[in-house]
Short mmCIF file of C-alpha atoms and ligand atoms in Angstrom, two decimals:
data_model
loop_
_atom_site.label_atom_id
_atom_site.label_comp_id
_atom_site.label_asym_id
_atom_site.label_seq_id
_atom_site.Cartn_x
_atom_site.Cartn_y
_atom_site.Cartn_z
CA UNK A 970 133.96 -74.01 88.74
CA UNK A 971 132.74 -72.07 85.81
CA UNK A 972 132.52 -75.53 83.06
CA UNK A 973 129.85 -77.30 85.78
CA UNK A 974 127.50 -74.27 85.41
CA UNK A 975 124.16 -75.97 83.95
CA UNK A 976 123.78 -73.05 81.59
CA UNK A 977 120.44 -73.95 80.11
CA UNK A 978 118.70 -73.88 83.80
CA UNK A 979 120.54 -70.27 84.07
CA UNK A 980 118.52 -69.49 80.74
CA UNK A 981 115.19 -69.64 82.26
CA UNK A 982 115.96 -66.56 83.92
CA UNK A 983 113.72 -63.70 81.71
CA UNK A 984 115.08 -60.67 80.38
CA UNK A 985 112.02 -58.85 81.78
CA UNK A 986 108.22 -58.79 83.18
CA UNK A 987 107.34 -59.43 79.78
CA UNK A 988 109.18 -61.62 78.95
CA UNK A 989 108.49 -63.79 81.85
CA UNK A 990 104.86 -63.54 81.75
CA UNK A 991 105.41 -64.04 78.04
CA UNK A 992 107.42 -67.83 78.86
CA UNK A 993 104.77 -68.76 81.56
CA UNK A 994 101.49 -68.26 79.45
CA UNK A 995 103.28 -70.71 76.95
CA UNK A 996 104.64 -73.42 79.37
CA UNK A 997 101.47 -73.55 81.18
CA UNK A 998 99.03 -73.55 78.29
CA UNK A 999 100.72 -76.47 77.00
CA UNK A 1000 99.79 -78.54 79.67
CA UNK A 1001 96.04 -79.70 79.27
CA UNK A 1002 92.86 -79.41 81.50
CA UNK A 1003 94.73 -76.11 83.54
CA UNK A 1004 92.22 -73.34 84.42
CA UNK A 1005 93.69 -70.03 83.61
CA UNK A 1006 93.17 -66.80 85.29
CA UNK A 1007 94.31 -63.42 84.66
CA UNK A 1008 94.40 -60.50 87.15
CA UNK A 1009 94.67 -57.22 85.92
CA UNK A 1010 96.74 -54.82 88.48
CA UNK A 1011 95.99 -51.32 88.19
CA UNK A 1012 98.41 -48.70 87.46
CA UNK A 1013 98.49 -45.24 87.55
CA UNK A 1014 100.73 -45.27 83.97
CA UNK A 1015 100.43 -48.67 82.84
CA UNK A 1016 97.47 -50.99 81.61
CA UNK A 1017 99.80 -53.96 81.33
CA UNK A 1018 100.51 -55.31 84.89
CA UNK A 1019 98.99 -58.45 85.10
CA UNK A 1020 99.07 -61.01 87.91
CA UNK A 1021 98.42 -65.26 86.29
CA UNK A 1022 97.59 -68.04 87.60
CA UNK A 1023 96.98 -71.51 86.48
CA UNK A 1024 95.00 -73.93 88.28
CA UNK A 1025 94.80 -77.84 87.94
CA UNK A 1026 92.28 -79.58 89.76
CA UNK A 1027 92.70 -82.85 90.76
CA UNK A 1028 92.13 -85.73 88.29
CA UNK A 1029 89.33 -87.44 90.32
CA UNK A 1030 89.98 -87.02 94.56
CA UNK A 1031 90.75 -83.87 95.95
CA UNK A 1032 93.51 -84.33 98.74
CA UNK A 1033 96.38 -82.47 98.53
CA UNK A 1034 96.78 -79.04 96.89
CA UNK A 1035 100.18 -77.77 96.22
CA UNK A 1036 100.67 -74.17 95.41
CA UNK A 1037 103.79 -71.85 94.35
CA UNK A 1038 103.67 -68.54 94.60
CA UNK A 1039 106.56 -66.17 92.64
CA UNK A 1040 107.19 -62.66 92.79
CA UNK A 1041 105.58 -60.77 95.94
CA UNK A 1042 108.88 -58.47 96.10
CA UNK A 1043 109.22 -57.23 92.55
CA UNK A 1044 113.11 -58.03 91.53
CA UNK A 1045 112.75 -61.42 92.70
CA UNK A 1046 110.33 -62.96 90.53
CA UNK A 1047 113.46 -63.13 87.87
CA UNK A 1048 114.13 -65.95 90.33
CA UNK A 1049 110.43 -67.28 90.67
CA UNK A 1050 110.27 -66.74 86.93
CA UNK A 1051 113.08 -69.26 86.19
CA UNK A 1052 111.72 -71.99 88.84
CA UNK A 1053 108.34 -71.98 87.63
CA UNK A 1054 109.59 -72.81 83.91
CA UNK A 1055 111.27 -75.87 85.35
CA UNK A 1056 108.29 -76.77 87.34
CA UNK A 1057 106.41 -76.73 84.31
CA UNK A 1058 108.94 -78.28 82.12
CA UNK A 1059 109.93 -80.96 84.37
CA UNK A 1060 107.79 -81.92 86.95
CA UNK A 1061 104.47 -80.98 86.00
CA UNK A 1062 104.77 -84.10 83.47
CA UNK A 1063 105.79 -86.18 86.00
CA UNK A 1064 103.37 -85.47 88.50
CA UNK A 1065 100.85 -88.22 89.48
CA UNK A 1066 97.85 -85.56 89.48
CA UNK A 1067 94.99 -88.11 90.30
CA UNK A 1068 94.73 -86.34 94.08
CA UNK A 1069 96.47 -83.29 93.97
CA UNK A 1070 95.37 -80.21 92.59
CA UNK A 1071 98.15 -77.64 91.96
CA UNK A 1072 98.40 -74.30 91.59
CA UNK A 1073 101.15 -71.83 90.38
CA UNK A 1074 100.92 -67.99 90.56
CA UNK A 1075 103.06 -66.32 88.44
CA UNK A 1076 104.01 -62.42 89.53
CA UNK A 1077 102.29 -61.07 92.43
CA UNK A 1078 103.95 -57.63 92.17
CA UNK A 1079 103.89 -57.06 88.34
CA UNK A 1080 104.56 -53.25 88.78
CA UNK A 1081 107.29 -54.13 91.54
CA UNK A 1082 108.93 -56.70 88.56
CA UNK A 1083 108.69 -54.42 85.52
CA UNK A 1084 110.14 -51.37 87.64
CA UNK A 1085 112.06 -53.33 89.97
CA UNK A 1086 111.14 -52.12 93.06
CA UNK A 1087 110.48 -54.06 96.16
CA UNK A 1088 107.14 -52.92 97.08
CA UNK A 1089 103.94 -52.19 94.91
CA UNK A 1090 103.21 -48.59 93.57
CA UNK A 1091 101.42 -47.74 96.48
CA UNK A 1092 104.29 -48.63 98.41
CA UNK A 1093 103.11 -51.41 100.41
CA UNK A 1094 105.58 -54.31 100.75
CA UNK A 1095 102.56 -57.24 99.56
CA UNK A 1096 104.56 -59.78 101.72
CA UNK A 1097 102.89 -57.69 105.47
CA UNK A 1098 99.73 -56.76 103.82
CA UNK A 1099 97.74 -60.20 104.02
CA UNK A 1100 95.02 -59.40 107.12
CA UNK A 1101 91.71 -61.51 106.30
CA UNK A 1102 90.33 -59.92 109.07
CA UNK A 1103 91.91 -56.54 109.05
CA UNK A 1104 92.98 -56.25 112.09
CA UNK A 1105 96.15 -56.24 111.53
CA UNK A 1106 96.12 -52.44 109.55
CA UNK A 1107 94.96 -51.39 113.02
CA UNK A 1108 98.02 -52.21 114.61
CA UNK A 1109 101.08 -49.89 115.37
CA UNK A 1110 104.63 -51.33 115.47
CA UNK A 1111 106.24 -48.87 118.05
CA UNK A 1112 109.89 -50.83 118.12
CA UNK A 1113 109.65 -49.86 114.53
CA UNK A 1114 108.68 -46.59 115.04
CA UNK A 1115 111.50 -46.37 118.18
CA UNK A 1116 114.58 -47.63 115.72
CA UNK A 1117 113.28 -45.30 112.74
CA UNK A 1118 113.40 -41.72 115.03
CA UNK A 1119 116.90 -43.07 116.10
CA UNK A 1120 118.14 -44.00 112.92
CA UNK A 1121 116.43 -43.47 109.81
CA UNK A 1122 117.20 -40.22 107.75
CA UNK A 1123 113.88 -38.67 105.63
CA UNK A 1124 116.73 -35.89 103.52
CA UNK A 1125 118.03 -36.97 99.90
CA UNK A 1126 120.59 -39.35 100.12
CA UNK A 1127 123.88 -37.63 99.64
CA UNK A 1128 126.29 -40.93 100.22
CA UNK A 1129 126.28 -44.36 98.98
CA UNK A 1130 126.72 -44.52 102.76
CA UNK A 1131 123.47 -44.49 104.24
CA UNK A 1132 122.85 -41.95 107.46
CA UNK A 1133 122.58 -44.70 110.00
CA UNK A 1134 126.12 -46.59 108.85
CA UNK A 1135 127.70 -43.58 110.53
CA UNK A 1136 127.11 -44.71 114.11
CA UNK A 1137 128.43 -48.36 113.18
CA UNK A 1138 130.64 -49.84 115.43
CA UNK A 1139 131.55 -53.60 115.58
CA UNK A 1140 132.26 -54.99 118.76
CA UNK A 1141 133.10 -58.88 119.20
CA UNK A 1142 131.52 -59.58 116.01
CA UNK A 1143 128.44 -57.60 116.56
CA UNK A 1144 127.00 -54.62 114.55
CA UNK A 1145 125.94 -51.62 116.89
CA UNK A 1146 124.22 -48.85 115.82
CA UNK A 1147 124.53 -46.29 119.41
CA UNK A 1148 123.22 -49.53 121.82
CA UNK A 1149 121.34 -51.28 118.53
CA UNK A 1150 122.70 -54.07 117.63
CA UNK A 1151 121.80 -54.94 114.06
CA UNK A 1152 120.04 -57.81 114.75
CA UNK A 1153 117.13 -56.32 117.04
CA UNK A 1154 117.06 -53.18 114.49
CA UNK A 1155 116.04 -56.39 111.61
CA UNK A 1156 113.53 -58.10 114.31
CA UNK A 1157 111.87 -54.52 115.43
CA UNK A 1158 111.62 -53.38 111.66
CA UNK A 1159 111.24 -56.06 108.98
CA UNK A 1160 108.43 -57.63 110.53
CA UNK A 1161 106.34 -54.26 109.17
CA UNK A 1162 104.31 -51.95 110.48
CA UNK A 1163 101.05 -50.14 109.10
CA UNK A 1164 101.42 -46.61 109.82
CA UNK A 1165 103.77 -44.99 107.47
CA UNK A 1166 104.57 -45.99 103.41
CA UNK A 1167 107.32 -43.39 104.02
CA UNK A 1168 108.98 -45.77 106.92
CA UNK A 1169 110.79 -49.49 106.17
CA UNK A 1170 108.52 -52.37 105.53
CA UNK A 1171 104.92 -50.69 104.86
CA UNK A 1172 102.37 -53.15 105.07
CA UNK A 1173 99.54 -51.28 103.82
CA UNK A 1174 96.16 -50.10 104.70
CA UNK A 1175 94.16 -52.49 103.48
CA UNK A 1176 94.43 -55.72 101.09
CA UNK A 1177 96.13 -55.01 97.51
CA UNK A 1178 94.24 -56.01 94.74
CA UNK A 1179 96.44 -58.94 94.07
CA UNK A 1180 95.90 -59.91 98.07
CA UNK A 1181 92.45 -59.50 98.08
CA UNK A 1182 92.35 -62.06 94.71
CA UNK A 1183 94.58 -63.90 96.34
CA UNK A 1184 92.35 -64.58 99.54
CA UNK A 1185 89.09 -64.85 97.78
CA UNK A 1186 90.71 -68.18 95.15
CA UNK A 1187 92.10 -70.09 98.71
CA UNK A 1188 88.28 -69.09 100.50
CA UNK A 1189 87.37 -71.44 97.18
CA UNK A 1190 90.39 -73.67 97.35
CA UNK A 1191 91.21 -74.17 100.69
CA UNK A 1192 87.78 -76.33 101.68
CA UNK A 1193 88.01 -78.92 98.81
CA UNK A 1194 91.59 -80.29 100.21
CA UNK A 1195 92.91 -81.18 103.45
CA UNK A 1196 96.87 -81.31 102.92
CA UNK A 1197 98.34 -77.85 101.83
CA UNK A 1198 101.65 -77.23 100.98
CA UNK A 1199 102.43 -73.51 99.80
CA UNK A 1200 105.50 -72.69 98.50
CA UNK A 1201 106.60 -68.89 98.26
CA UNK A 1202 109.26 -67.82 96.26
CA UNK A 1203 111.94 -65.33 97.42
CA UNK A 1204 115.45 -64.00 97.35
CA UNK A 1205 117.90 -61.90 99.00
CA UNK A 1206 118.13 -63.71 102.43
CA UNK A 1207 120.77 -66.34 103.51
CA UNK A 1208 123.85 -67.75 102.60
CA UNK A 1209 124.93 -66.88 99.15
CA UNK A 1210 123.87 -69.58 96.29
CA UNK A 1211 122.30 -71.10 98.91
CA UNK A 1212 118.34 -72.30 99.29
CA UNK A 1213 116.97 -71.95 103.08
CA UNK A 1214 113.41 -72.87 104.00
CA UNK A 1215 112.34 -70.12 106.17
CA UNK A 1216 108.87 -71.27 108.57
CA UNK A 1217 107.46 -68.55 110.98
CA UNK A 1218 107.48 -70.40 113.93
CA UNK A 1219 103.63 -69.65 114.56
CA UNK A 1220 102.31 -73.37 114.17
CA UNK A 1221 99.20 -72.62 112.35
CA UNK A 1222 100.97 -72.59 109.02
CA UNK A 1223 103.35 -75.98 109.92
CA UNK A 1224 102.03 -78.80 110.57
CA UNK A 1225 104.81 -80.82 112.60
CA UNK A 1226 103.52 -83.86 111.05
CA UNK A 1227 103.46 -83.04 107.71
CA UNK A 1228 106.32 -81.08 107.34
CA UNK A 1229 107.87 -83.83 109.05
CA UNK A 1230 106.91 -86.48 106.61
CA UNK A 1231 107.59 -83.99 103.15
CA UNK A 1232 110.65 -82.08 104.36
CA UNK A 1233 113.60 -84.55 105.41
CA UNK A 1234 116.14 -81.60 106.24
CA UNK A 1235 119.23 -84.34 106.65
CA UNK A 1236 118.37 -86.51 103.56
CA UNK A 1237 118.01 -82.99 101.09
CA UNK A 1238 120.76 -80.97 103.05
CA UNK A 1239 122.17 -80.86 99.77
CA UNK A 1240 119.69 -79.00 98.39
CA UNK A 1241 118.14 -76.52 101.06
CA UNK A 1242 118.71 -75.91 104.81
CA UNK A 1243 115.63 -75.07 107.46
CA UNK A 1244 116.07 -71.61 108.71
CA UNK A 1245 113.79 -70.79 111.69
CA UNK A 1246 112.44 -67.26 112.59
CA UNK A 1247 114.08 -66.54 115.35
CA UNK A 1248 117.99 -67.04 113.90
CA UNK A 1249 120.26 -64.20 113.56
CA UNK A 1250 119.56 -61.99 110.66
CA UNK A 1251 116.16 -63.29 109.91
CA UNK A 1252 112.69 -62.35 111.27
CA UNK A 1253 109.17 -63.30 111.81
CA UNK A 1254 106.85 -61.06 109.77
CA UNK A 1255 103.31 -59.65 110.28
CA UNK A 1256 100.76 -60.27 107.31
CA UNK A 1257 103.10 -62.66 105.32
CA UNK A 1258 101.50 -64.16 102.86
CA UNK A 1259 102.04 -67.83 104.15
CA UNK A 1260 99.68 -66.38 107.16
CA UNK A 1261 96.67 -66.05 104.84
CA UNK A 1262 96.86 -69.68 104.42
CA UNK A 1263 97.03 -70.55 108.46
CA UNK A 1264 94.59 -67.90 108.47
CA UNK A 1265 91.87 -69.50 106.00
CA UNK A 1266 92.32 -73.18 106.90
CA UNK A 1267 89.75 -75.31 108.66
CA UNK A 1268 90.61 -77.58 111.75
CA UNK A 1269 90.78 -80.36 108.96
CA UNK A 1270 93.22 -79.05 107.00
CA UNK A 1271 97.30 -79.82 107.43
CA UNK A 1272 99.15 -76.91 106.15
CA UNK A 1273 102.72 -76.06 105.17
CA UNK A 1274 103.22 -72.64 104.44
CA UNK A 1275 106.87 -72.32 103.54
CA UNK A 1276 109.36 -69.53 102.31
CA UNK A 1277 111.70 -70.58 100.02
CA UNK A 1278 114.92 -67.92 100.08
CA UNK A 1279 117.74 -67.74 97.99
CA UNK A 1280 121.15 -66.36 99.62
CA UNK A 1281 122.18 -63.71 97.14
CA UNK A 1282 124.89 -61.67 98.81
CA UNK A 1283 125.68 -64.14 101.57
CA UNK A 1284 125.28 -63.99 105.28
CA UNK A 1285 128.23 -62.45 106.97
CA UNK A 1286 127.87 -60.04 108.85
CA UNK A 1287 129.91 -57.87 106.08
CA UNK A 1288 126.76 -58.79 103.96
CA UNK A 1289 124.13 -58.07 105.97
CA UNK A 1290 125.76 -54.84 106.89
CA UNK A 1291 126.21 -54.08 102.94
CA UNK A 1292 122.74 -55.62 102.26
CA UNK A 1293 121.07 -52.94 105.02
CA UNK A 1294 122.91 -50.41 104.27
CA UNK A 1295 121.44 -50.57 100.32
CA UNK A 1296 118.11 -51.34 101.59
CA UNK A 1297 117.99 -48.29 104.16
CA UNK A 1298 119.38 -45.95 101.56
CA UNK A 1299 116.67 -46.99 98.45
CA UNK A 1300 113.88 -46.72 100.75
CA UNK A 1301 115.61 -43.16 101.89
CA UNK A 1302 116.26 -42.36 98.52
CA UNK A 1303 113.15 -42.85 96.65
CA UNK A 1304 111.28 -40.97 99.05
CA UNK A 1305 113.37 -37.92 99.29
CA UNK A 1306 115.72 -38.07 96.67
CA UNK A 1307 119.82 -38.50 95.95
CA UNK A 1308 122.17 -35.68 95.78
CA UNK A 1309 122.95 -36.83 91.94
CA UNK A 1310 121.95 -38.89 89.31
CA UNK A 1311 124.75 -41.01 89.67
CA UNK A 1312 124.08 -41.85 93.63
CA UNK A 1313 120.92 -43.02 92.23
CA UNK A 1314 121.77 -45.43 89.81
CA UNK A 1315 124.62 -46.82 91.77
CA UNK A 1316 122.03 -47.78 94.65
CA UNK A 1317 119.70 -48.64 92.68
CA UNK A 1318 121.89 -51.15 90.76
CA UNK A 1319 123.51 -52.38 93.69
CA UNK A 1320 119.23 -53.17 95.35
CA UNK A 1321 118.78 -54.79 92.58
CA UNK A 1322 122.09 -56.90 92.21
CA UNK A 1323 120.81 -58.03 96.18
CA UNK A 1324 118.07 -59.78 95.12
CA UNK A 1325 119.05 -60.63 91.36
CA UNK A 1326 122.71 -61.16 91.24
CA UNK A 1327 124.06 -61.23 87.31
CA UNK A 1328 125.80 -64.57 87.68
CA UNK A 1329 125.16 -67.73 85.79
CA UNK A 1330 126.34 -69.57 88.92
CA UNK A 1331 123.79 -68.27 90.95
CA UNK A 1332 121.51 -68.55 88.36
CA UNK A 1333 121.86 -72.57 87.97
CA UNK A 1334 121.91 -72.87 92.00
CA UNK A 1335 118.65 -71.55 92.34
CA UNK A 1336 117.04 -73.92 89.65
CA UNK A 1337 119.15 -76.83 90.64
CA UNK A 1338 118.47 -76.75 93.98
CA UNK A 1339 114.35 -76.19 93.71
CA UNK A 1340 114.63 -78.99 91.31
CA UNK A 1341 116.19 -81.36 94.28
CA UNK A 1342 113.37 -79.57 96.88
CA UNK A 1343 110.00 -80.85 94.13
CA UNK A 1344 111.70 -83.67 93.50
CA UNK A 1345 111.97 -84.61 96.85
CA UNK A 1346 108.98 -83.89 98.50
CA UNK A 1347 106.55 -84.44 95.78
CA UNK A 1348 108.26 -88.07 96.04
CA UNK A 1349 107.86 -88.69 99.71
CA UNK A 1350 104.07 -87.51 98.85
CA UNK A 1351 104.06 -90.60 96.69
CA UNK A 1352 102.80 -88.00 93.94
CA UNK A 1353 106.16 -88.08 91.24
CA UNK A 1354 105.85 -90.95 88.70
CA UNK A 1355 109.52 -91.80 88.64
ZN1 LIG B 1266 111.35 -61.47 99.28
#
C-alpha cells in the first residue's frame, strides 16, 4: 500500500498557521491580475491572525464565480491548506478564466488553526454563526438544550471516558444513551444553538469578524455572476480516506440543475460520494456558511453551495462513538478543566488526530481525490483547457 503513496501531494500539508499562510501568499501571488485581501482577526494575545483571500475576476464576461473556502474549524485547514496549494499549482493554470471569476479564501479561523481548536476564541463554532439577517441569534435550540441537561457533564474531566459514555448501551447495532440513540443526540445538537458558548456547537451572538467580511465581499460578488459554485473545505466526517459531498437539503443553496450538470456522482464515484443531510451520523446545520450564499443570492442566480468532508476516523459506529466521545470530552474539558495534565494532552491529541490524522496515506487521499472533484467539474463547465 505504502510505495503508491503520492508523497509530494502529502507534502503540501503545512507544518503550521504560518506556515500555511506563508505557502498561500506565494502560490497565489504568482499568478497575475489576482486581487489580494487581507483580514486582520483580532486577538486578545496575538496580532498575527490573519484571514486571505485572493480574488480573480473574470477575463472579460462575468458568468460563473467559483469560490473555495478552507479552514472554518481550526485543525482542518491543514487539510484546506494542502488543497488550495494544488488548486493553485495545478488548476489555476489550466483554467479557461475568460467567464469565471474565482475566488479562494485561505483560513477562516486563524486563531482556531494556530491553537487548534475547533471554534474561534470567543468560542463560537464560525460554521452556525452566518445569519445575514440575524435572526437566527434569536433562536433557542431546546432539543439541544433537552440532550445537554441529560447528558452533558460541566465538572473537569476526570476520564478519557467522557460522562455521557457511561450510560452507553448498544442494542442491534444502535448506540443508546438512557432512550437516546446516538444518532438523534448528533441531529438535536450539531446543528447549533445560540444560547450558551459553554454548551456543544455555539453559534454565536452575532457575525464574527471573519463572517461579517465574509458577507459584505459576496453582497459585492454575488450580483456580477449568475452561476455559483462554493466549495467549503472540511474534515472529520465520513468514511475514513474518503471525500463525501455533504448538501443541506434546503434547495436554496442546490440548484438541481446545476448540480446536476457539474456533479456526475456515478462517473467521479471514484473520487467523492454525495452524502445527504438527513443520513445516519450526519446533520443539517443552522448558520452554515454555505447558507450565507442561498441567503445573498438573487432569483437569477444558480447556486451550489457544497461541503466537501474528508472521513478521518471512519464511519462505524465504533468511530463515531470514539469520535463523540473526544468531541464531548474537549468541549467538557476546556471549559472546566481535566483532573491532570496528562488527561489533557491525551484528548487533546486524540481531537486533533480526528480531524488531522498523521498519515501520509490520508494525506495523498485528500489531495488526490479534490484533484479528481476540480478536474471534473471545472471540465463539464467547459472551463479546464485540457
Ligand atoms: Zn468542519
Amino acid at each position: 500500500m505504502s510505495q503508491n503513496i503520492n508523497h509530494q501531494d502529502a507534502k503540501l500539508f503545512p507544518l503550521n498557521y504560518h506556515d500555511s499562510r506563508k505557502r498561500f501568499l506565494e502560490l497565489a501571488g504568482m499568478i497575475p491580475g489576482g486581487q489580494l485581501e487581507h483580514w486582520q482577526i483580532p486577538g486578545k494575545k496575538d496580532n498575527d491572525l490573519f484571514t486571505d483571500s485572493i480574488y480573480w475576476p473574470p477575463l472579460e464576461k462575468s458568468e460563473n464565480l467559483l469560490v473555495v473556502t478552507s479552514g472554518i474549524h481550526g485543525s482542518e485547514t491543514y487539510a484546506g491548506s494542502a488543497i488550495l496549494q494544488m488548486f493553485l499549482r495545478e488548476i489555476m493554470p489550466a483554467l479557461d478564466r475568460r467567464n469565471t471569476g474565482i475566488w479562494l479564501v485561505h483560513a477562516m479561523n486563524p486563531f482556531g488553526f494556530k491553537y487548534h481548536r475547533r471554534v474561534t476564541e470567543n468560542g463560537v463554532n464560525l460554521n452556525r454563526n452566518f445569519s445575514v439577517s440575524g435572526e437566527l441569534y434569536k433562536t433557542r435550540n431546546l432539543e439541544s438544550e433537552r440532550m445537554h441537561s441529560m447528558l452533558f457533564k460541566r465538572a473537569p474531566v476526570a476520564s478519557l471516558k467522557s460522562p455521557m459514555m457511561d450510560s452507553l448501551q448498544v442494542k442491534d447495532g444502535v448506540a443508546y444513551f438512557g432512550d437516546v440513540t446516538m444518532d438523534q443526540f448528533t441531529k438535536a445538537t450539531a446543528p447549533g444553538q445560540f444560547v450558551n458558548p459553554q454548551d456543544l456547537e455555539y453559534g454565536g451572538k452575532q457575525l464574527e469578524p471573519q463572517s461579517a467580511k465574509l458577507v459584505e465581499k459576496l453582497k459585492n460578488l454575488l450580483p456580477k455572476f449568475k452561476d455559483i459554485v462554493a466549495l467549503d473545505l472540511h474534515t472529520g466526517l465520513g468514511d475514513q480516506n474518503r471525500l463525501h459531498l455533504l448538501t443541506s437539503g434546503s434547495g436554496k443553496d442546490l440548484n438541481p440543475e446545476l448540480f446536476a450538470k457539474l456533479f456526475d456522482t456515478n462517473a467521479d464515484k471514484e473520487f467523492y460520494e454525495h452524502t445527504p443531510a438527513s443520513a445516519e451520523g450526519f446533520y443539517e446545520v443552522h448558520g452554515a456558511l454555505n447558507s450565507a450564499f442561498a441567503d445573498l443570492a438573487s432569483a437569477q442566480n444558480r447556486v451550489c453551495a457544497i461541503t466537501m468532508e474528508f472521513g478521518t476516523l471512519g464511519h462505524s459506529l465504533e468511530a463515531q462513538l470514539k469520535g463523540l466521545n473526544n468531541f464531548v470530552a474537549e468541549h467538557q474539558g476546556f471549559y472546566n478543566g481535566y483532573a491532570n495534565a496528562e488527561l489533557k494532552s491525551a484528548i487533546e491529541k486524540e481531537c486533533f488526530e480526528r480531524s488531522y490524522p498523521q498519515s501520509d496515506e490520508w494525506r495523498a487521499a485528500v489531495v488526490s481525490a479534490s484533484r479528481g472533484l476540480f478536474k471534473a467539474v471545472c471540465r463539464r463547465a467547459s472551463i479546464l483547457k485540457d
